[in-house]
XYZ file of C-alpha atoms in Angstrom:
245
model
C 78.844 183.373 113.468
C 76.584 182.920 111.166
C 72.680 184.846 112.111
C 70.359 182.050 112.940
C 67.955 183.339 109.943
C 71.216 181.419 107.312
C 71.006 177.929 109.561
C 67.030 177.731 110.512
C 65.872 178.387 106.780
C 67.587 175.116 105.372
C 65.999 171.728 104.934
C 64.220 171.149 108.335
C 62.356 174.813 107.396
C 60.439 172.514 104.825
C 59.229 170.134 107.540
C 58.577 172.728 110.450
C 56.145 174.630 108.029
C 54.948 172.194 105.325
C 51.435 172.956 106.220
C 51.869 176.399 104.286
C 50.046 175.634 100.752
C 49.274 177.216 97.211
C 45.549 177.885 97.803
C 46.226 180.354 100.493
C 48.960 181.696 98.196
C 46.314 182.511 95.587
C 44.020 183.428 98.093
C 46.439 186.600 99.251
C 47.488 187.501 95.656
C 43.927 187.770 94.316
C 43.592 190.512 97.373
C 46.914 192.170 96.582
C 46.040 192.726 92.573
C 43.189 194.777 94.606
C 45.529 196.821 96.674
C 48.492 196.966 94.055
C 46.094 198.377 91.059
C 48.939 197.436 88.395
C 47.951 196.544 85.064
C 48.796 193.243 83.444
C 52.674 192.303 82.843
C 53.830 194.906 85.674
C 57.169 193.850 87.031
C 56.642 192.842 90.633
C 59.595 191.712 93.045
C 58.555 189.047 95.649
C 61.587 190.230 98.532
C 61.974 187.038 100.684
C 59.786 184.594 98.039
C 60.814 181.510 100.119
C 59.504 178.712 98.455
C 58.047 180.428 96.034
C 54.245 180.239 97.118
C 53.524 183.931 96.116
C 55.957 184.361 93.282
C 53.968 181.722 91.159
C 50.537 183.121 92.443
C 51.347 186.441 91.257
C 52.889 185.501 87.838
C 49.586 183.352 87.282
C 47.875 186.631 87.427
C 49.642 188.203 84.718
C 52.501 190.105 86.466
C 56.366 189.417 85.332
C 57.935 188.157 88.353
C 61.499 188.209 90.546
C 62.076 186.095 93.634
C 64.762 187.235 95.572
C 65.847 185.007 99.347
C 68.944 184.356 101.079
C 68.115 180.868 101.775
C 69.420 178.254 98.460
C 67.343 175.328 99.861
C 64.378 177.530 99.705
C 64.979 178.725 96.088
C 65.517 175.238 95.319
C 61.696 175.016 96.455
C 60.498 177.495 94.535
C 62.679 176.098 90.861
C 60.636 172.869 91.182
C 57.565 174.275 91.944
C 58.286 176.585 88.385
C 58.276 173.874 86.307
C 58.200 175.910 82.838
C 60.477 178.339 84.293
C 58.598 181.355 84.527
C 59.574 183.433 87.253
C 63.611 184.651 87.993
C 65.113 183.424 91.022
C 67.610 185.214 92.463
C 69.588 184.725 95.809
C 70.280 187.710 97.635
C 70.372 189.362 100.950
C 67.494 191.428 101.562
C 70.035 194.476 103.112
C 71.498 194.330 100.011
C 69.569 193.126 96.505
C 71.842 192.292 93.814
C 69.554 194.044 91.256
C 69.854 197.792 90.028
C 65.981 197.474 87.753
C 63.387 198.985 88.838
C 59.780 197.417 89.817
C 56.379 198.454 89.178
C 55.732 196.488 92.762
C 57.616 195.175 95.885
C 56.120 192.790 98.101
C 57.546 191.320 101.076
C 55.392 188.583 102.597
C 54.433 186.553 105.465
C 56.625 188.368 108.320
C 59.522 188.074 106.289
C 60.423 191.785 107.937
C 62.003 192.168 111.639
C 64.520 189.526 111.746
C 68.134 191.277 112.753
C 68.903 192.219 115.855
C 70.432 195.762 114.515
C 67.265 198.130 113.897
C 69.599 199.670 111.496
C 69.363 196.644 109.633
C 65.425 196.429 109.393
C 65.963 199.923 107.584
C 68.232 199.151 105.247
C 65.565 196.803 103.732
C 63.225 199.590 103.396
C 65.441 201.886 102.116
C 66.252 198.803 99.530
C 62.525 198.425 98.682
C 62.215 202.423 97.955
C 65.583 201.553 95.671
C 63.744 198.658 93.957
C 60.361 200.546 92.918
C 60.222 202.505 90.379
C 58.475 206.240 91.367
C 55.163 205.853 92.767
C 55.314 202.218 92.190
C 53.751 199.966 95.046
C 54.955 198.724 97.731
C 53.391 195.373 100.595
C 54.887 194.663 103.894
C 52.769 191.820 105.490
C 53.942 191.663 108.899
C 52.682 190.620 112.120
C 50.699 192.348 114.792
C 52.954 192.782 117.936
C 50.213 193.475 120.044
C 48.190 190.222 118.946
C 51.220 188.152 119.312
C 51.757 189.184 122.897
C 48.104 188.446 123.982
C 47.669 185.203 122.044
C 51.262 183.987 122.489
C 51.486 179.817 122.480
C 54.558 179.651 125.402
C 54.762 175.932 124.019
C 53.659 172.698 121.473
C 54.503 169.329 120.273
C 53.850 167.505 117.085
C 54.864 165.143 114.975
C 55.670 165.272 111.286
C 56.964 162.522 108.928
C 58.277 160.512 112.338
C 60.407 163.110 113.720
C 58.897 165.301 116.856
C 58.545 169.210 116.537
C 58.824 170.646 119.865
C 58.592 174.961 119.717
C 59.094 177.106 122.563
C 57.971 180.789 122.065
C 58.999 183.931 124.346
C 58.770 187.485 124.336
C 61.981 189.459 125.325
C 63.997 192.407 124.611
C 61.780 193.586 122.116
C 61.620 190.609 120.120
C 59.354 187.279 119.713
C 61.773 184.384 119.641
C 61.055 181.029 118.973
C 63.316 177.727 119.894
C 62.503 174.618 117.562
C 63.953 171.284 118.566
C 63.637 168.443 116.121
C 64.408 164.899 117.601
C 64.443 162.251 115.004
C 64.582 159.052 116.578
C 65.256 156.988 113.611
C 68.811 158.942 113.652
C 68.724 159.127 117.332
C 69.561 163.004 116.814
C 68.435 166.339 117.681
C 68.334 169.574 115.866
C 67.789 173.064 117.664
C 67.023 176.092 115.354
C 66.370 179.841 116.742
C 63.901 182.161 115.185
C 63.149 185.937 116.316
C 61.329 188.848 114.757
C 61.695 192.439 116.512
C 58.049 193.156 117.702
C 57.641 196.960 115.959
C 54.252 198.719 116.196
C 52.460 200.546 113.694
C 53.347 204.166 114.468
C 57.402 203.393 114.438
C 56.900 201.400 111.419
C 55.160 204.145 110.084
C 58.496 206.362 110.877
C 60.740 203.651 109.640
C 58.685 203.776 106.360
C 58.695 207.207 106.011
C 62.424 207.607 106.776
C 63.046 205.303 103.686
C 60.803 207.505 101.377
C 58.312 204.853 101.637
C 54.199 206.221 102.070
C 51.984 203.872 103.274
C 48.163 204.776 101.830
C 46.622 202.056 104.572
C 47.550 199.910 106.879
C 45.382 196.737 107.065
C 44.217 193.731 109.449
C 44.309 190.700 107.319
C 43.884 189.466 103.663
C 39.934 190.253 104.051
C 40.796 194.179 104.041
C 39.583 194.810 107.095
C 41.211 198.115 109.038
C 44.036 197.569 111.261
C 42.837 197.241 115.177
C 45.701 196.692 117.425
C 43.691 194.117 119.752
C 42.165 192.640 117.138
C 43.898 192.123 113.884
C 46.226 189.215 113.488
C 48.008 190.759 111.047
C 49.800 194.602 110.175
C 49.598 194.815 106.174
C 51.002 198.431 104.950
C 50.045 199.150 101.604
C 51.147 202.314 100.126
C 53.796 203.310 97.797
C 57.590 205.026 96.967
C 57.162 208.961 97.345
C 57.798 211.137 94.723
């Protein structure tokens, strides 16, 4: 049976998440520049690059960028965005990245972590980040804040995009935040259903996972404004650190 993300990150994903824009990505990368402290020309891996918004912004800020994603659909969109072919795009699973070289930094953004049912698979991702980093190489993992999600979850929402009704139902169960997305295409009289899930991992557990993988967090921020992480108030949980020597 295919994993949920093999189905969900297809053509309909572009419709459901069309509101994500390049300007937001540039603002986030501008903050990352301060956190990464890398010279111009440094080699950066965008792990789970999706449609390439952050990869292109990282390139425009002067880095040599490689974007990796499992979705052929999202990589195709990234290549459209990259009109001059300035970023290297590679299809691959974040649990076993098809690269052998090491990078000055690895970034994993917009909650592209915690997808897997087995906790050991999430730890495999962290070990891959460690493997792909040069000694003392930097990493950023931009993850959701489980406490904030639990307190502010919107159980149900409905909207319309391009003549298609998007019905989203969200719940917390078995240690995951889960979403079921139902698309009603009235023109074709068709219904399409997708599932998404992200494991809820608290700060201390995440730090322990990083340590086991040979990664050390230097800071945990609550957002791209560099505010300190607050369990009750922060919308994000952004880990910034390095590969241990």
